[in-house]
XYZ file of C-alpha atoms in Angstrom:
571
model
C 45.824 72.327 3.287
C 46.004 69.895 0.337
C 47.956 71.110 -3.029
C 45.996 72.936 -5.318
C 44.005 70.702 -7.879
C 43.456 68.020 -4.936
C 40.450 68.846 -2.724
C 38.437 66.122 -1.763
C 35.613 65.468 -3.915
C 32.331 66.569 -2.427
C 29.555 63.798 -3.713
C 25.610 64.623 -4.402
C 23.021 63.274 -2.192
C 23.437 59.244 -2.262
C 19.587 59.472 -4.421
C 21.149 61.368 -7.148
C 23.623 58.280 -8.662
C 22.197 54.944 -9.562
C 19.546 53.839 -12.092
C 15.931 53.280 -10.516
C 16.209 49.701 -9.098
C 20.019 49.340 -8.984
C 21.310 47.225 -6.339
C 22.805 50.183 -3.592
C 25.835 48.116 -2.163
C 28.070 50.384 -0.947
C 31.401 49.646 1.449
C 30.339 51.659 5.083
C 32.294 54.983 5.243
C 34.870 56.832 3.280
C 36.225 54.209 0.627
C 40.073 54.113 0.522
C 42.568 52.621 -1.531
C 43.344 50.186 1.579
C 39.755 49.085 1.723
C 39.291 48.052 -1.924
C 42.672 46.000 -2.202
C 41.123 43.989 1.091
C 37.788 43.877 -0.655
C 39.661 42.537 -3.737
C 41.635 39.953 -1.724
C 38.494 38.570 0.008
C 36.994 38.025 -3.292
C 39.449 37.324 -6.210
C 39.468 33.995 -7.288
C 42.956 34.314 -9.049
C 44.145 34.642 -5.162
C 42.849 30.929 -4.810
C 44.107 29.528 -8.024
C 47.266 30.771 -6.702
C 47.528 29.217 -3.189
C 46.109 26.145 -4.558
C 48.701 25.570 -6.765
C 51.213 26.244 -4.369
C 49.440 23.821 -2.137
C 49.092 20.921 -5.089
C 53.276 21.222 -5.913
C 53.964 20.710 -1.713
C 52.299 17.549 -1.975
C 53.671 16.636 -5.392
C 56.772 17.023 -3.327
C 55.935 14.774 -0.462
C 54.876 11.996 -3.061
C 58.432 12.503 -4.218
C 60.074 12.539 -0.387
C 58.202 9.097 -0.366
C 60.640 7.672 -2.936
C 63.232 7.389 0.195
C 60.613 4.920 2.499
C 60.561 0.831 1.912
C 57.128 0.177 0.078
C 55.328 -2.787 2.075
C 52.225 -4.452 0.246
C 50.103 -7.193 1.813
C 48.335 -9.708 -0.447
C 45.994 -12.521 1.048
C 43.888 -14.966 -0.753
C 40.658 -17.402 -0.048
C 38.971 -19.627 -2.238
C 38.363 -23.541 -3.611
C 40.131 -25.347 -6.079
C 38.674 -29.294 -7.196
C 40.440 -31.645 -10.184
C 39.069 -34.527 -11.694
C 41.248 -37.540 -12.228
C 40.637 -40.205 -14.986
C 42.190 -43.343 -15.781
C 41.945 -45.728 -19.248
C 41.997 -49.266 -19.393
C 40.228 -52.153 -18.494
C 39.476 -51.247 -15.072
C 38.145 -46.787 -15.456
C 38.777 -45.036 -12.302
C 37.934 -41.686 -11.505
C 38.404 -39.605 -8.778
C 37.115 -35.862 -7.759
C 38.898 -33.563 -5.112
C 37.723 -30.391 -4.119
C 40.013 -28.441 -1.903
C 39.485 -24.927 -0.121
C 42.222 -22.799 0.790
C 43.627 -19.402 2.143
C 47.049 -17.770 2.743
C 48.568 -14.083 2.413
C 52.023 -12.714 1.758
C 53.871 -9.799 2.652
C 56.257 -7.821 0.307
C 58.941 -5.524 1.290
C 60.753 -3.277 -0.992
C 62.986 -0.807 -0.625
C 65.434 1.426 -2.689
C 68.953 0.812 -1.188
C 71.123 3.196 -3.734
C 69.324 4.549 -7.598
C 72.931 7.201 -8.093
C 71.080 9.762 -6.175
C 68.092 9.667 -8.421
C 65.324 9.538 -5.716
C 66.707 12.383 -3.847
C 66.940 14.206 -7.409
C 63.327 13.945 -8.161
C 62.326 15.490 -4.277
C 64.556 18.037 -4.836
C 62.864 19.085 -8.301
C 59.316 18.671 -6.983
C 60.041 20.519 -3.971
C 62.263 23.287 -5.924
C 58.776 23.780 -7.788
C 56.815 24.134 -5.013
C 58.710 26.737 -3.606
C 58.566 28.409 -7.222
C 54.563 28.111 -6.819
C 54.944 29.715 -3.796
C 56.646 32.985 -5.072
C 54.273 32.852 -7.830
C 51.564 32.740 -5.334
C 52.910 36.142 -4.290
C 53.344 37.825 -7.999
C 49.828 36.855 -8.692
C 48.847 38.767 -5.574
C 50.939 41.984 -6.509
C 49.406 41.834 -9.852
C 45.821 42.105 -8.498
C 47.084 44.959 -6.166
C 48.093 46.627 -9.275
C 45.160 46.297 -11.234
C 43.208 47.371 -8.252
C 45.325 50.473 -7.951
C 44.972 51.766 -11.664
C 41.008 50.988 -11.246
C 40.939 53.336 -7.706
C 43.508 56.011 -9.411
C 41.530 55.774 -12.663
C 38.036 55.924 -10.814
C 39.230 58.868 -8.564
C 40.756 60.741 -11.554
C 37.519 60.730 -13.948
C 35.205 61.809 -11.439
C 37.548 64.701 -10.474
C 37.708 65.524 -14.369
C 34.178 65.024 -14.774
C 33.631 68.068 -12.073
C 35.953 69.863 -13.725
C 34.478 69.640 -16.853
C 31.145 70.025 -15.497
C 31.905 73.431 -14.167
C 33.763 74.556 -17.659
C 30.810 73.873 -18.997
C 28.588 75.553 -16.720
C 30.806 78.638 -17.820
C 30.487 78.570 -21.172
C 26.878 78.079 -21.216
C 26.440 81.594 -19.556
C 28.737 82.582 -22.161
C 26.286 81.501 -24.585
C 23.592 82.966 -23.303
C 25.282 86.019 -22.976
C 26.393 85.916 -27.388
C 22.386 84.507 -28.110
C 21.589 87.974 -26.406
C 24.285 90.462 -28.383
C 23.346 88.554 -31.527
C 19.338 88.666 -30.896
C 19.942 92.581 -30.004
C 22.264 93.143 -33.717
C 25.239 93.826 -31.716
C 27.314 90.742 -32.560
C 27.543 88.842 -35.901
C 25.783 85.321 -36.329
C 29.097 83.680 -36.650
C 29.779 84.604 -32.874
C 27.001 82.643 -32.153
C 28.332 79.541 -33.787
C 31.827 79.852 -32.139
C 29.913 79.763 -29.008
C 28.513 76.479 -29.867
C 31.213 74.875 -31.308
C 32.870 75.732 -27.915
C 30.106 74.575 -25.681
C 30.081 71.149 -28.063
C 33.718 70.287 -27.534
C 33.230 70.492 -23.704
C 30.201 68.223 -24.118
C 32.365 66.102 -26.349
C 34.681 65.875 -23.615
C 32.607 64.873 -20.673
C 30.763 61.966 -22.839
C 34.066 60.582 -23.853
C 34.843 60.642 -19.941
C 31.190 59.272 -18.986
C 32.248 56.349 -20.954
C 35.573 55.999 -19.205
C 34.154 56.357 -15.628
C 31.334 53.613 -16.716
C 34.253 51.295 -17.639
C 36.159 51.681 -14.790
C 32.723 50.923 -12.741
C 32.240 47.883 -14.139
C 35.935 47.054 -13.557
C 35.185 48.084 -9.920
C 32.027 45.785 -9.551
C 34.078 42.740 -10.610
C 36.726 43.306 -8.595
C 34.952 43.790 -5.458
C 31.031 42.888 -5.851
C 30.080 46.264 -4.582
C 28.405 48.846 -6.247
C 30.960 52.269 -6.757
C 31.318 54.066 -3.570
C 30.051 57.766 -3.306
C 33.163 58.834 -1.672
C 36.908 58.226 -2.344
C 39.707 59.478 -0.749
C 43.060 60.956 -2.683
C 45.236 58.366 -3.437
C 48.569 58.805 -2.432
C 51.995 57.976 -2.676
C 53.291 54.438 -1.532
C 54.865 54.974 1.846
C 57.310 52.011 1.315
C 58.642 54.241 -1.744
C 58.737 57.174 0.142
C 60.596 55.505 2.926
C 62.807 52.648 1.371
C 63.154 53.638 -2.914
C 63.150 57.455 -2.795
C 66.621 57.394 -1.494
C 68.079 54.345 -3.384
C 70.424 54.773 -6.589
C 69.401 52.968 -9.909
C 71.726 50.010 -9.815
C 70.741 49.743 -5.972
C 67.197 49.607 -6.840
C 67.912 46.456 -9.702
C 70.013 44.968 -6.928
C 67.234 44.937 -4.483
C 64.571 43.696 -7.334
C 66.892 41.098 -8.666
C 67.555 39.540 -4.846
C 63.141 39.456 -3.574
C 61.334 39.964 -6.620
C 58.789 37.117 -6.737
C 58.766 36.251 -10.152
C 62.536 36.738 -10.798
C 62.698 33.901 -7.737
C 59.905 31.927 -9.135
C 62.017 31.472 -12.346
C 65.389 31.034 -10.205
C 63.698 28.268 -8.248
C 62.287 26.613 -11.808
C 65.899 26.921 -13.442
C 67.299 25.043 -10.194
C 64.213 22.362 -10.634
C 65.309 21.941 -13.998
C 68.637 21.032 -13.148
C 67.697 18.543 -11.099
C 65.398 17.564 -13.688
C 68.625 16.579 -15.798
C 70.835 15.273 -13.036
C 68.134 13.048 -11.899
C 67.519 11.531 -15.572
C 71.179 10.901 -15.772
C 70.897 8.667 -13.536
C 68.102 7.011 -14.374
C 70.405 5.471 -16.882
C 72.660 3.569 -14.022
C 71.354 -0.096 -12.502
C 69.413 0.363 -9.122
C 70.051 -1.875 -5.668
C 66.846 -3.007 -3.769
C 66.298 -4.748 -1.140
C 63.222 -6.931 -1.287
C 61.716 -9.481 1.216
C 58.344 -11.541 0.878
C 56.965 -14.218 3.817
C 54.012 -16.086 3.005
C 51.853 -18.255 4.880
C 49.053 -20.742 3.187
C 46.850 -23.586 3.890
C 45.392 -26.368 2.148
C 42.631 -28.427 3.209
C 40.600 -30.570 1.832
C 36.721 -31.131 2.338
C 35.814 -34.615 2.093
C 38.739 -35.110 5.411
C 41.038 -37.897 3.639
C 43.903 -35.867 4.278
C 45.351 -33.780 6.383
C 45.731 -30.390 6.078
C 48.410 -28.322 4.121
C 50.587 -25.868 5.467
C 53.119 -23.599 3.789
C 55.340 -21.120 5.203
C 58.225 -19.614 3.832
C 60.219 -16.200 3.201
C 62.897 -14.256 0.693
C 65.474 -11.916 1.062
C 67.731 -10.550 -0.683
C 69.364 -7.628 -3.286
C 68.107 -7.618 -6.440
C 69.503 -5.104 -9.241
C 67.732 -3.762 -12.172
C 69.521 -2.170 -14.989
C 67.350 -1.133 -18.269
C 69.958 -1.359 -21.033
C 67.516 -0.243 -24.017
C 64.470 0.879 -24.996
C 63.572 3.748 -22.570
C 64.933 6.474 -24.635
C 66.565 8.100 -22.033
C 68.835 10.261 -24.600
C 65.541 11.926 -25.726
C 64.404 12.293 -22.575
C 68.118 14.097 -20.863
C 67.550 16.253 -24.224
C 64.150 17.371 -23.232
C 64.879 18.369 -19.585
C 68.309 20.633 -20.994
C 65.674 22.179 -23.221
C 63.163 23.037 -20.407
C 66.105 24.324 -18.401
C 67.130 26.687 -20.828
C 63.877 27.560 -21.556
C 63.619 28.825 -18.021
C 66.713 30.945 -17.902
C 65.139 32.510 -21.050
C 62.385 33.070 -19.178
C 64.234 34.569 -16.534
C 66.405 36.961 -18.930
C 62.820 37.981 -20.035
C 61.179 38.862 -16.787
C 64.820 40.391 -15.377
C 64.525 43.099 -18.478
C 61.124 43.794 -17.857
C 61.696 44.651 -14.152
C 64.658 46.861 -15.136
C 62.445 48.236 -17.817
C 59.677 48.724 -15.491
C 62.087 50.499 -12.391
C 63.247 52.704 -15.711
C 60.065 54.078 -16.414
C 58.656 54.180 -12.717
C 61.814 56.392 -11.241
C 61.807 58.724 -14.303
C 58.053 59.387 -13.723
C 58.672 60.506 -10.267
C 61.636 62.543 -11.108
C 59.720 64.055 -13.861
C 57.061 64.645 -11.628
C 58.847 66.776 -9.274
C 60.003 69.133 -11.589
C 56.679 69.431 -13.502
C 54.687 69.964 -10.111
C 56.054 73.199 -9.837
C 55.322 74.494 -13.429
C 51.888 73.315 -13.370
C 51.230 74.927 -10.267
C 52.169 78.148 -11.322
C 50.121 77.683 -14.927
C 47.325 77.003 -12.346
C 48.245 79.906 -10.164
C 48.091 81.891 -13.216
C 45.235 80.542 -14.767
C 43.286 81.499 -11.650
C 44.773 85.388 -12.057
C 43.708 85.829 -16.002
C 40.451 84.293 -15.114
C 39.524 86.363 -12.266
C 40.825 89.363 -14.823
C 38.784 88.505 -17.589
C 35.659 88.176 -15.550
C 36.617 91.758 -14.342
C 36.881 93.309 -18.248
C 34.055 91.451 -19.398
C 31.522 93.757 -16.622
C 33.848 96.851 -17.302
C 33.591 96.502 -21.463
C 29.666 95.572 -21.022
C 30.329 92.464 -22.700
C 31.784 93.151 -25.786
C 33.052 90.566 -28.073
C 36.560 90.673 -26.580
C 35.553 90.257 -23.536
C 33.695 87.438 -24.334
C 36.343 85.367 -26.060
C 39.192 86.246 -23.500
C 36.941 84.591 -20.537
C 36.544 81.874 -22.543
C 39.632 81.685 -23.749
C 40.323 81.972 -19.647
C 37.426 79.150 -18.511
C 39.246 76.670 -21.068
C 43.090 76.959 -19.318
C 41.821 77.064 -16.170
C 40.585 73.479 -17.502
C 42.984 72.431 -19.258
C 45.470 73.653 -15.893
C 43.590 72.154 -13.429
C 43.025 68.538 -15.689
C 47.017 68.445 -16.303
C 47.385 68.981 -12.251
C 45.611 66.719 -11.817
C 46.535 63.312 -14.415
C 50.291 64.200 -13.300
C 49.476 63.227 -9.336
C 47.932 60.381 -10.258
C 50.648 59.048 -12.766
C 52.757 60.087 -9.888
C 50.907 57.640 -7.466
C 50.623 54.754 -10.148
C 54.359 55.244 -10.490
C 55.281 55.293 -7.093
C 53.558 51.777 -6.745
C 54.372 50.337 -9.746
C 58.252 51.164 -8.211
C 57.332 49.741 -5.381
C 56.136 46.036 -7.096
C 58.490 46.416 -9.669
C 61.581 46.269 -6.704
C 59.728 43.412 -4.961
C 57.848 45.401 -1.946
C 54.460 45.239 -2.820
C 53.880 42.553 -0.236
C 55.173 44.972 2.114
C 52.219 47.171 1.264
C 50.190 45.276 1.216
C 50.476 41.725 2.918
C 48.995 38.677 0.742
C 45.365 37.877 2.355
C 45.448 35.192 4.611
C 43.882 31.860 4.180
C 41.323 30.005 5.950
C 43.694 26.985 5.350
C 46.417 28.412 7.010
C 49.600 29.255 5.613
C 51.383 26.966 3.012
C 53.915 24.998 3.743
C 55.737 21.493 2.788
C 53.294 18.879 3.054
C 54.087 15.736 5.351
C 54.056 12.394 3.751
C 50.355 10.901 4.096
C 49.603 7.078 3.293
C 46.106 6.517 3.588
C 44.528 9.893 4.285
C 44.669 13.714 2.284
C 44.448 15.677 5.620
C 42.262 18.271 7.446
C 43.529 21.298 5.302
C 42.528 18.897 1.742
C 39.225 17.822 3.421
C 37.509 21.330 3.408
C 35.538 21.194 0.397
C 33.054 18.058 -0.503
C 34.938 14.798 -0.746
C 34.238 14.598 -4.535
C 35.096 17.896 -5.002
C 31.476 19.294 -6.536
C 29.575 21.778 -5.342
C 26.894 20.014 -2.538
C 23.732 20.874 -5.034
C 23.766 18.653 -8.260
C 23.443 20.340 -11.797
C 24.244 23.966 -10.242
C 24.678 26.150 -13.376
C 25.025 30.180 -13.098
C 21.713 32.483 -13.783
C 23.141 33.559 -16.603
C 23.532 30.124 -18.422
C 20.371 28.378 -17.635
C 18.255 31.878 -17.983
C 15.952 31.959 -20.749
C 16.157 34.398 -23.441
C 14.100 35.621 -25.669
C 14.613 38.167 -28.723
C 12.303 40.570 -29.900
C 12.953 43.000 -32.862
C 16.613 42.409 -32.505
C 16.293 43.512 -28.418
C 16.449 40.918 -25.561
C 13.048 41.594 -23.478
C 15.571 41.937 -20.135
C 17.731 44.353 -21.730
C 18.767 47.701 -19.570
C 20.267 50.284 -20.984
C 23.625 50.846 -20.609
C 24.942 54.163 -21.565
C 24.662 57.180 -19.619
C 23.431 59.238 -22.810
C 19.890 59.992 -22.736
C 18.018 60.461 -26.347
C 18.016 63.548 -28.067
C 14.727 65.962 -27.795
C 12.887 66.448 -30.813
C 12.255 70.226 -30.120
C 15.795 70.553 -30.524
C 16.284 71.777 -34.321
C 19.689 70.427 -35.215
C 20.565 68.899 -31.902
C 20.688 72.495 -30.748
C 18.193 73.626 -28.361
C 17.665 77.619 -28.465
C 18.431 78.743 -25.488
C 18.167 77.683 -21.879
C 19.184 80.327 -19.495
C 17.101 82.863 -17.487
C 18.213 86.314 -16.686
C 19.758 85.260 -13.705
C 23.305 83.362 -15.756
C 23.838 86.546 -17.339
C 23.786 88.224 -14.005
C 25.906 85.043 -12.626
C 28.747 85.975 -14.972
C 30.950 88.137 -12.212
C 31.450 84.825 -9.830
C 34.050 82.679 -10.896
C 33.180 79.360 -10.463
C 34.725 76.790 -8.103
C 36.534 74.541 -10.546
C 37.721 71.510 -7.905
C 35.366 71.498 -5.039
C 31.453 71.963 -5.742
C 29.312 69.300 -5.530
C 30.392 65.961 -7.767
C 27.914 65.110 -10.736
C 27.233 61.000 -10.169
C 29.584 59.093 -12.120
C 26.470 56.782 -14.019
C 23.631 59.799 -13.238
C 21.954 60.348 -16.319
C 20.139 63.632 -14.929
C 21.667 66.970 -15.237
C 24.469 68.569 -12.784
C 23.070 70.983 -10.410
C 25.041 73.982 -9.822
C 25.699 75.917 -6.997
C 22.345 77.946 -5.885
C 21.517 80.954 -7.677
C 23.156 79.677 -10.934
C 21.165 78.459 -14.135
C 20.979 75.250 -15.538
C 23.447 74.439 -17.941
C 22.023 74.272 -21.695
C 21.060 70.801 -23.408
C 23.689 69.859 -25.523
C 23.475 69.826 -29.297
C 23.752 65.762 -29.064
C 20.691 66.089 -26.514
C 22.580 64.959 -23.656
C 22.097 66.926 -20.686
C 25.268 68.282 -19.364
């Protein structure tokens, strides 16, 4: 049997929710909290900016591993070359030669010792890379998160909504009940208008929490480009926290996060690039040894025949030493690498405080939790006792004033019981997972989605070609259709009276009625609400009002439609 305040929500007929013509996209069965994070890793482009850059620093890193090889170039040449010849004097002679020729070259180069500084600049690129890479998986526990508050916070309003929905449904029999005694001169006017002001702060209430639930719908629809499933299952507690944290002291907890959180390692792996960073521009400073080689081979004939042709061969080799003694600023540059290093271990103080802060509030929530369970259970327990007590006084005393305000007074803390029940299981399971990310598990959980290009790795040195794994998308990188623009930006609009002529409407409030003087309709109940009063309504389980339905909620059978509310909006 699930705790009390945690029955599943029972939904209305799948016609019920959704505006006439809304797209009706909904994930096939019950929708868990397992099925949206997959939905959300299928879809979420952050995922990809992530892995991409992980992939981009691995090859930044084999450009750098490069460094180490000789660098061989080949050069060849073909063309003509002519002179004209001209001699003074007495006697003028002239002559014109036109000669073609070709030849190539080969160059060899190759680092023999730079002080370490090749190996330096690898190590840094590939030091980032593996940062990228635990970035990669912070990005990914971030979208879990926000995909768990959005489920929690989805599954939370609707069950607040119901109970709201059937508080309301309660105090408009209520109503009905004081229009009657003061119609009949057996209750002053003002009862009347406590009665309303009642039945307008519930109303108050579940518009406030219509505009929450529409928020976290749209939330829901970006995330996962579905439209809001009709059925969600109770979120629970992280397993990983149950099995791994519960049982962990504080300090063993900060030890864990410190050792596999990702973005305390991302910023460990950046400090250690930037210290390479510095070595390697140290000794930058210091002359470099290469060895270099170059053969070349060319020919030179000529094409009127009256010589012979011209051939050249002939090769270097040697050591050659290079040594920049000013004018590269390298001060300025050592300077700005220090700074960038100890920018990162600021960085890293930053994110390590906000992890301990984070485990801080996280295992005080659950501890808290625990303890507050029980009382709230009982005020529940309790609740559930004076209401079933008032209901019994109010057809004893034949309705009498009293009893009328002590089963209100009893429908509003069976609310207000059930509601606090309620948000404290669902901080508890927001806690429990934020615990659970905030000591470096969440990838545990729930496993980083995996890519079509495999997993990432260091990249091999390539010469001449990027790869299979680069090679997926269109060699130029564009989409395959020229001047492809969203709907949205090339659409058309046009304004009229201040409205766009596609406009919807948004809100879930329908317009007032005009026969309602004031906002406040007369009275609409039948003799069968007053009758109604002796059931105590189900506060958890009834059928679930649609989250965007802009229709009434239809109570159980044999009960009366709730009244119009004084702001017209149809409860």
């Amino acid at each position: 049997m699930a705790p009390r305040g945690r029955e599943p929500i029972v939904p209305l007929p799948p016609a019920a929710s959704g505006a006439p013509g809304q797209r009706a996209e909904h994930a096939a069965g019950l929708m868990t909290l397992e099925k949206m994070i997959a939905l959300v890793g299928e879809r979420d482009p952050r995922v990809l900016v992530s892995e991409l850059s992980a992939r981009a620093a691995h090859e930044r890193a084999a450009k750098a591993w490069a460094g180490h090889y000789p660098q061989l170039s080949v050069e060849y040449a073909l063309g003509r070359e002519g002179n004209w010849n001209a001699q003074g004097g007495p006697t003028s002679l002239s002559s014109v030669n036109t000669d073609n020729f070709h030849g190539g070259q080969v160059n060899l180069s190759w680092e023999l010792y730079a002080w370490g500084a090749t190996q330096k600049r690898y190590e840094e690129a590939y030091a980032l890379a593996k940062a990228e890479e635990d970035r990669y998986r912070r990005a990914w526990d971030l979208i879990v998160m926000e995909a768990i508050s959005t489920y929690v916070n989805m599954y939370r309003l609707r069950k607040q909504l119901e109970i709201t929905r059937q508080t309301l449904l309660g105090h408009s029999k209520l109503l009905k009940v004081v229009e009657d005694r003061v119609g009949a001169k057996l209750a002053p006017e003002s009862r009347r208008s406590d009665a309303l002001l009642r039945v307008q702060e519930i109303m108050a209430d579940r518009e406030d929490i219509l505009s929450q639930l529409n928020e976290v719908d749209t939330t829901y629809r970006t995330l996962t480009g579905l439209e809001p499933p009709a059925d969600l299952a109770e979120p629970q507690l992280a397993k990983e926290y149950e099995a791994k944290l519960a049982c962990l002291s504080f300090d063993d907890n900060l030890k864990l996060a410190y050792s596999i959180h990702p973005q305390i390692q991302a910023n460990l792996r950046t400090i250690e690039a930037a210290a390479y960073a510095v070595e390697g521009m140290k000794a930058e400073r210091l002359p470099k040894f290469n060895l270099y080689a170059r053969y070349n081979n060319n020919r030179l004939f000529s094409t009127q025949g009256s010589t012979l042709p011209f051939t050249g061969r002939g090769y270097e080799i040697g050591v050659n030493v290079v040594w920049t003694l000013f004018g590269s600023a390298y001060g300025n540059s050592i300077a700005e690498r220090i700074f960038l290093k100890e920018k990162s271990e600021a960085d890293n103080e930053r994110a390590v405080r906000e992890v301990e802060r984070n485990i801080h509030i996280a295992r005080d929530a659950l501890a808290a939790a625990k303890g507050r369970t029980a009382i709230l259970d009982e005020t529940l327990r309790l609740s559930d006792e004076v209401l079933n007590q008032r209901q019994h006084s109010f057809s004893v005393q034949a309705m009498s004033d009293e009893a009328v305000n002590g089963l209100s007074n009893a429908y509003y803390s069976r609310a207000r019981a059930a509601t606090a029940l309620l948000n404290l299981h669902m901080r508890e399971v927001v806690a429990s997972y934020t615990l659970v990310e905030s000591s470096g598990l969440m990838n545990e959980v729930f496993p980083a989605p995996l890519s079509v290009r495999g997993p990432i790795g260091p990249a091999p040195v390539r010469n001449f070609f990027p790869g299979r794994v680069a090679s997926m998308n269109p060699a130029d990188g564009m989409p395959l259709e020229r001047n492809v623009m969203p709907d949205l930006l090339t659409r058309k609009v046009v304004l009229t009276d201040g409205m766009s002529t596609t406009a919807e409407p948004q809100s879930g409030t329908a317009p007032a009625p005009a026969s309602s003087a004031g906002g406040v309709p007369a009275s609409a109940f039948d003799a069968a609400t007053a009758r109604s009063l002796e059931v105590p309504p189900v506060m958890l389980s009834p059928a679930r009002e649609a989250p965007l339905d802009n229709g009434s909620p239809q109570p159980p059978a044999g009960d009366a439609q709730a009244p119009a509310a004084a702001t017209g909006t149809t409860p």
